[in-house]
Amino acid sequence: FPLGPASRLRDRTLEVFEKNFSPDRASVLSGMVLGEKKKISEELRKEFQDSGAMHLLVASGSNVGFVTFLVYFVCSRLGVGKRCSGLAAAAISGLYVLAAGLDAPLVRGYLMFTAALAAYLLDRDPGVFQGLVIACFVILVFDRTALFDAGFQMSFTASYGITVGMALWDGLVPFKGGGRYLARVLMVSVFAQAGLYPLMAAYFHRISLISVLSNVVLVPLSGAIMGLGFAALTTSWQPSLFSGVKLLTDAALRLFLFLLKFFASFRYSSVAAVPPSVPELAGCLALALVVLHAPLLG
């Protein structure tokens, strides 16, 4: 304990997906919910890379946040006290992180949400940036070599871009209503990608030029699919409920795969990139920092 229950939860989740969806759809659902990518076909993997959506096959902080919020919401609705609800949310989301394999994005997300939850329970300000710093510090205390891991670098770079970029730029958006929503979604995509381009060139020797636009559509849709995946798992014991959830999930997966192929089909959706030298890599990351912090610089 708790590795045994976590392993059984993982096996049960993969079994539900593989038995009820076609191979490609089951592999995408497994990637979004558990970060399981072993059964992704080479053709589908290339489409994810070309469209700049490969990160959607990695279970990350959004998954942890979804589980944490859902458990806390259900407990609070059942009349459970604030602190007990928080402890239950932290425990169950921790079990999910174990089941999903303890990848760097998951551990980062779990530590960030746990820090925010602890601050909330102690009536303190649950700062997102402070949670990011705490998560980075805790991981490096236990494993200093994580600093040189591609997953660690890309996860924290993207999270830093979104956290700092939105904090500094969000108040400058001139639109209202739907225009403001679209602008914010585009900004999140730009800020997440700002520091990732040089890292993708360094590690994968390829960058997606369409990722800033594709993620505006694919990221929200993947969030809905992730929620439906959790719903499919929790209703798999009730055939009458499961049939409706399965139809919705299958339709969402079909739409996602159609859009994925559409974005990947453009001639220059992605291009080969020469691995940058150390000065070039440092220069690109410094430029990304300047862009993110431009409002502070006037």
CSV table of C-alpha atoms in Angstrom, one decimal:
chain,number,residue,atom,x,y,z
A,1,PHE,CA,0.0,0.0,0.0
A,2,PRO,CA,-0.5,2.4,-1.7
A,3,LEU,CA,1.3,0.9,-4.8
A,4,GLY,CA,-1.1,-2.1,-4.9
A,5,PRO,CA,-4.4,-0.1,-5.2
A,6,ALA,CA,-2.7,2.3,-7.6
A,7,SER,CA,-1.6,-0.5,-9.9
A,8,ARG,CA,-5.1,-2.1,-9.8
A,9,LEU,CA,-6.6,1.3,-10.7
A,10,ARG,CA,-4.3,1.7,-13.6
A,11,ASP,CA,-5.0,-1.8,-14.9
A,12,ARG,CA,-8.8,-1.3,-14.6
A,13,THR,CA,-8.7,2.0,-16.4
A,14,LEU,CA,-6.7,0.6,-19.3
A,15,GLU,CA,-9.0,-2.4,-19.5
A,16,VAL,CA,-12.1,-0.2,-19.7
A,17,PHE,CA,-10.7,1.9,-22.5
A,18,GLU,CA,-9.3,-1.0,-24.6
A,19,LYS,CA,-12.5,-3.0,-24.4
A,20,ASN,CA,-14.9,-0.2,-25.3
A,21,PHE,CA,-13.1,1.9,-27.9
A,22,SER,CA,-11.2,1.4,-31.2
A,23,PRO,CA,-7.4,0.9,-30.8
A,24,ASP,CA,-6.5,4.5,-31.9
A,25,ARG,CA,-9.2,6.1,-29.7
A,26,ALA,CA,-8.4,3.9,-26.7
A,27,SER,CA,-4.7,4.8,-27.0
A,28,VAL,CA,-5.4,8.5,-27.1
A,29,LEU,CA,-7.8,8.2,-24.2
A,30,SER,CA,-5.2,6.2,-22.2
A,31,GLY,CA,-2.6,8.9,-23.0
A,32,MET,CA,-4.8,11.8,-21.9
A,33,VAL,CA,-6.0,10.1,-18.7
A,34,LEU,CA,-2.9,8.1,-17.6
A,35,GLY,CA,-0.1,9.2,-19.8
A,36,GLU,CA,0.1,5.7,-21.4
A,37,LYS,CA,1.6,6.1,-24.9
A,38,LYS,CA,2.9,2.6,-25.6
A,39,LYS,CA,0.1,1.6,-28.0
A,40,ILE,CA,0.0,4.8,-30.0
A,41,SER,CA,0.6,3.9,-33.6
A,42,GLU,CA,3.6,5.5,-35.5
A,43,GLU,CA,1.2,7.4,-37.8
A,44,LEU,CA,-0.8,8.8,-35.0
A,45,ARG,CA,2.4,9.7,-33.0
A,46,LYS,CA,3.6,11.7,-36.1
A,47,GLU,CA,0.3,13.5,-36.3
A,48,PHE,CA,0.6,14.5,-32.7
A,49,GLN,CA,4.2,15.7,-33.2
A,50,ASP,CA,3.4,17.7,-36.4
A,51,SER,CA,0.3,19.4,-34.9
A,52,GLY,CA,2.3,20.3,-31.7
A,53,ALA,CA,-0.1,18.3,-29.5
A,54,MET,CA,2.3,15.6,-28.2
A,55,HIS,CA,2.1,17.1,-24.7
A,56,LEU,CA,-1.6,16.2,-24.6
A,57,LEU,CA,-0.6,12.5,-24.3
A,58,VAL,CA,1.2,13.3,-21.1
A,59,ALA,CA,-0.9,13.2,-17.9
A,60,SER,CA,-0.1,16.5,-16.2
A,61,GLY,CA,-1.2,19.1,-13.7
A,62,SER,CA,-4.6,19.6,-15.4
A,63,ASN,CA,-5.4,15.9,-14.6
A,64,VAL,CA,-4.3,16.2,-11.0
A,65,GLY,CA,-6.3,19.5,-10.6
A,66,PHE,CA,-9.4,17.8,-12.1
A,67,VAL,CA,-9.2,14.9,-9.6
A,68,THR,CA,-8.5,17.1,-6.7
A,69,PHE,CA,-11.3,19.5,-7.4
A,70,LEU,CA,-13.8,16.7,-8.1
A,71,VAL,CA,-13.0,14.8,-4.9
A,72,TYR,CA,-13.2,18.0,-2.8
A,73,PHE,CA,-16.4,19.1,-4.5
A,74,VAL,CA,-18.1,15.7,-3.9
A,75,CYS,CA,-16.9,15.6,-0.2
A,76,SER,CA,-18.1,19.1,0.5
A,77,ARG,CA,-21.5,18.4,-1.1
A,78,LEU,CA,-21.8,15.3,1.2
A,79,GLY,CA,-21.4,17.6,4.2
A,80,VAL,CA,-17.8,16.6,5.0
A,81,GLY,CA,-15.8,19.3,6.7
A,82,LYS,CA,-13.3,21.6,4.9
A,83,ARG,CA,-10.2,20.0,6.3
A,84,CYS,CA,-11.4,16.4,5.9
A,85,SER,CA,-12.4,17.2,2.3
A,86,GLY,CA,-9.0,18.6,1.6
A,87,LEU,CA,-7.2,15.6,3.0
A,88,ALA,CA,-9.4,13.2,1.0
A,89,ALA,CA,-8.7,15.2,-2.2
A,90,ALA,CA,-5.0,15.1,-1.5
A,91,ALA,CA,-5.0,11.4,-0.8
A,92,ILE,CA,-7.1,10.3,-3.8
A,93,SER,CA,-5.3,12.6,-6.2
A,94,GLY,CA,-2.0,11.2,-4.8
A,95,LEU,CA,-3.3,7.6,-5.6
A,96,TYR,CA,-4.1,8.8,-9.1
A,97,VAL,CA,-0.5,10.2,-9.5
A,98,LEU,CA,0.9,6.9,-8.5
A,99,ALA,CA,-1.4,5.0,-10.9
A,100,ALA,CA,-0.4,7.3,-13.7
A,101,GLY,CA,3.3,6.6,-13.2
A,102,LEU,CA,4.8,9.5,-11.2
A,103,ASP,CA,6.0,11.4,-14.3
A,104,ALA,CA,7.6,14.8,-13.7
A,105,PRO,CA,4.5,16.8,-15.0
A,106,LEU,CA,2.2,14.8,-12.6
A,107,VAL,CA,4.5,15.2,-9.6
A,108,ARG,CA,4.8,18.9,-10.3
A,109,GLY,CA,1.0,19.3,-10.6
A,110,TYR,CA,0.4,17.3,-7.5
A,111,LEU,CA,2.9,19.3,-5.4
A,112,MET,CA,1.5,22.6,-6.7
A,113,PHE,CA,-2.1,21.6,-6.0
A,114,THR,CA,-1.2,20.2,-2.6
A,115,ALA,CA,0.6,23.4,-1.7
A,116,ALA,CA,-2.4,25.5,-2.8
A,117,LEU,CA,-4.8,23.2,-1.0
A,118,ALA,CA,-2.7,23.4,2.2
A,119,ALA,CA,-2.7,27.2,1.9
A,120,TYR,CA,-6.5,27.2,1.5
A,121,LEU,CA,-7.0,25.0,4.5
A,122,LEU,CA,-4.8,27.2,6.6
A,123,ASP,CA,-6.6,30.4,5.3
A,124,ARG,CA,-3.5,31.6,3.5
A,125,ASP,CA,-3.3,33.0,-0.1
A,126,PRO,CA,-2.8,29.9,-2.4
A,127,GLY,CA,-0.4,31.6,-4.8
A,128,VAL,CA,0.2,29.6,-8.0
A,129,PHE,CA,3.7,30.9,-8.5
A,130,GLN,CA,4.7,29.9,-4.9
A,131,GLY,CA,3.3,26.4,-5.6
A,132,LEU,CA,5.4,26.2,-8.7
A,133,VAL,CA,8.6,27.1,-6.8
A,134,ILE,CA,7.7,24.7,-4.0
A,135,ALA,CA,7.1,21.8,-6.4
A,136,CYS,CA,10.4,22.5,-8.2
A,137,PHE,CA,12.3,22.7,-4.9
A,138,VAL,CA,10.8,19.4,-3.5
A,139,ILE,CA,11.5,17.4,-6.6
A,140,LEU,CA,15.1,18.6,-6.7
A,141,VAL,CA,15.6,17.9,-3.1
A,142,PHE,CA,14.8,14.2,-3.7
A,143,ASP,CA,16.4,14.0,-7.2
A,144,ARG,CA,19.0,16.6,-8.3
A,145,THR,CA,19.4,14.8,-11.6
A,146,ALA,CA,15.8,15.7,-12.5
A,147,LEU,CA,17.1,19.2,-13.5
A,148,PHE,CA,18.6,17.5,-16.6
A,149,ASP,CA,15.5,15.6,-17.6
A,150,ALA,CA,13.7,16.7,-20.7
A,151,GLY,CA,10.3,16.1,-19.1
A,152,PHE,CA,11.2,18.2,-16.0
A,153,GLN,CA,12.6,21.0,-18.0
A,154,MET,CA,9.6,21.2,-20.5
A,155,SER,CA,7.0,20.8,-17.7
A,156,PHE,CA,8.4,23.6,-15.6
A,157,THR,CA,9.2,25.9,-18.5
A,158,ALA,CA,5.6,25.7,-19.9
A,159,SER,CA,4.1,26.1,-16.4
A,160,TYR,CA,6.3,29.1,-15.7
A,161,GLY,CA,5.4,30.7,-19.0
A,162,ILE,CA,1.6,30.3,-18.3
A,163,THR,CA,1.9,31.3,-14.7
A,164,VAL,CA,4.0,34.4,-15.2
A,165,GLY,CA,2.8,35.4,-18.6
A,166,MET,CA,-0.9,35.4,-17.7
A,167,ALA,CA,-0.3,37.2,-14.4
A,168,LEU,CA,1.5,40.0,-16.1
A,169,TRP,CA,-0.4,40.2,-19.5
A,170,ASP,CA,-3.9,39.3,-18.6
A,171,GLY,CA,-4.9,42.7,-17.4
A,172,LEU,CA,-3.8,44.2,-20.7
A,173,VAL,CA,-6.3,42.3,-22.8
A,174,PRO,CA,-8.6,45.0,-24.3
A,175,PHE,CA,-11.5,42.7,-25.3
A,176,LYS,CA,-14.6,41.6,-23.4
A,177,GLY,CA,-16.9,38.6,-23.5
A,178,GLY,CA,-16.1,35.9,-26.1
A,179,GLY,CA,-13.2,38.0,-27.6
A,180,ARG,CA,-11.5,38.1,-24.2
A,181,TYR,CA,-11.9,34.3,-23.7
A,182,LEU,CA,-10.4,33.6,-27.1
A,183,ALA,CA,-7.6,36.1,-26.5
A,184,ARG,CA,-6.8,34.4,-23.2
A,185,VAL,CA,-6.7,30.9,-24.7
A,186,LEU,CA,-4.4,32.1,-27.4
A,187,MET,CA,-2.1,33.8,-24.8
A,188,VAL,CA,-1.9,30.6,-22.7
A,189,SER,CA,-0.8,28.8,-25.9
A,190,VAL,CA,1.8,31.4,-26.8
A,191,PHE,CA,3.2,31.6,-23.3
A,192,ALA,CA,3.4,27.8,-22.9
A,193,GLN,CA,5.2,27.5,-26.2
A,194,ALA,CA,7.6,30.5,-25.7
A,195,GLY,CA,10.2,28.6,-23.9
A,196,LEU,CA,9.4,25.2,-25.4
A,197,TYR,CA,10.6,25.8,-28.9
A,198,PRO,CA,14.3,25.8,-28.2
A,199,LEU,CA,13.9,22.8,-25.9
A,200,MET,CA,12.0,20.9,-28.6
A,201,ALA,CA,14.7,21.7,-31.1
A,202,ALA,CA,17.4,20.5,-28.7
A,203,TYR,CA,15.7,17.3,-27.7
A,204,PHE,CA,13.5,16.3,-30.7
A,205,HIS,CA,15.2,18.2,-33.6
A,206,ARG,CA,11.8,19.2,-34.8
A,207,ILE,CA,9.4,22.0,-33.9
A,208,SER,CA,5.7,22.5,-34.8
A,209,LEU,CA,5.0,25.9,-36.4
A,210,ILE,CA,1.2,25.4,-36.1
A,211,SER,CA,1.2,24.5,-32.4
A,212,VAL,CA,0.2,28.0,-31.2
A,213,LEU,CA,-3.0,27.8,-33.2
A,214,SER,CA,-3.7,24.1,-32.9
A,215,ASN,CA,-3.5,24.1,-29.1
A,216,VAL,CA,-6.2,26.8,-28.9
A,217,VAL,CA,-8.6,24.2,-30.2
A,218,LEU,CA,-7.1,20.9,-29.1
A,219,VAL,CA,-6.3,21.7,-25.5
A,220,PRO,CA,-9.9,22.6,-24.4
A,221,LEU,CA,-11.2,19.6,-26.3
A,222,SER,CA,-8.6,17.3,-24.7
A,223,GLY,CA,-9.8,18.6,-21.3
A,224,ALA,CA,-13.3,17.6,-22.1
A,225,ILE,CA,-12.1,14.2,-23.3
A,226,MET,CA,-10.1,13.7,-20.1
A,227,GLY,CA,-13.2,14.4,-18.0
A,228,LEU,CA,-15.2,12.0,-20.1
A,229,GLY,CA,-12.5,9.4,-19.6
A,230,PHE,CA,-12.8,9.7,-15.9
A,231,ALA,CA,-16.6,9.5,-16.2
A,232,ALA,CA,-16.3,6.3,-18.3
A,233,LEU,CA,-14.1,4.7,-15.7
A,234,THR,CA,-16.5,5.6,-12.8
A,235,THR,CA,-19.6,4.5,-14.6
A,236,SER,CA,-18.2,1.3,-16.1
A,237,TRP,CA,-19.9,-0.7,-13.3
A,238,GLN,CA,-23.3,0.7,-14.4
A,239,PRO,CA,-24.1,-0.4,-18.0
A,240,SER,CA,-27.1,2.0,-18.3
A,241,LEU,CA,-25.0,5.1,-17.4
A,242,PHE,CA,-21.9,3.9,-19.1
A,243,SER,CA,-23.6,3.5,-22.6
A,244,GLY,CA,-24.4,7.3,-22.7
A,245,VAL,CA,-20.9,8.3,-21.4
A,246,LYS,CA,-19.3,6.0,-24.0
A,247,LEU,CA,-21.3,7.6,-26.9
A,248,LEU,CA,-20.2,11.1,-25.8
A,249,THR,CA,-16.6,10.0,-25.3
A,250,ASP,CA,-16.4,8.3,-28.7
A,251,ALA,CA,-17.9,11.3,-30.4
A,252,ALA,CA,-15.4,13.6,-28.7
A,253,LEU,CA,-12.5,11.4,-29.7
A,254,ARG,CA,-13.6,11.2,-33.3
A,255,LEU,CA,-13.7,15.0,-33.4
A,256,PHE,CA,-10.3,15.3,-31.7
A,257,LEU,CA,-8.7,12.9,-34.2
A,258,PHE,CA,-10.2,14.7,-37.1
A,259,LEU,CA,-8.9,18.1,-36.0
A,260,LEU,CA,-5.5,16.5,-35.2
A,261,LYS,CA,-5.2,15.2,-38.8
A,262,PHE,CA,-6.4,18.6,-40.1
A,263,PHE,CA,-3.7,20.6,-38.3
A,264,ALA,CA,-1.0,18.0,-39.1
A,265,SER,CA,-1.9,18.0,-42.8
A,266,PHE,CA,-0.4,21.4,-43.6
A,267,ARG,CA,2.8,21.3,-45.5
A,268,TYR,CA,4.8,23.3,-43.0
A,269,SER,CA,2.9,22.3,-39.8
A,270,SER,CA,6.3,21.2,-38.4
A,271,VAL,CA,9.8,21.6,-39.6
A,272,ALA,CA,13.2,19.9,-38.9
A,273,ALA,CA,15.4,22.0,-36.6
A,274,VAL,CA,19.1,21.9,-36.0
A,275,PRO,CA,19.9,21.4,-32.3
A,276,PRO,CA,20.9,24.8,-30.9
A,277,SER,CA,24.3,25.4,-29.4
A,278,VAL,CA,24.5,26.4,-25.7
A,279,PRO,CA,24.7,30.1,-26.4
A,280,GLU,CA,21.8,29.9,-28.9
A,281,LEU,CA,19.7,28.0,-26.4
A,282,ALA,CA,20.5,30.5,-23.6
A,283,GLY,CA,19.7,33.4,-26.0
A,284,CYS,CA,16.3,31.9,-27.0
A,285,LEU,CA,15.3,31.3,-23.3
A,286,ALA,CA,16.5,34.8,-22.4
A,287,LEU,CA,14.3,36.2,-25.2
A,288,ALA,CA,11.3,34.2,-23.9
A,289,LEU,CA,11.9,35.7,-20.4
A,290,VAL,CA,12.0,39.2,-21.8
A,291,VAL,CA,8.7,38.7,-23.7
A,292,LEU,CA,7.0,37.2,-20.6
A,293,HIS,CA,8.2,40.0,-18.3
A,294,ALA,CA,7.7,42.8,-20.8
A,295,PRO,CA,4.9,44.5,-18.8
A,296,LEU,CA,7.3,44.8,-15.8
A,297,LEU,CA,9.9,46.4,-18.1
A,298,GLY,CA,7.4,49.0,-19.3
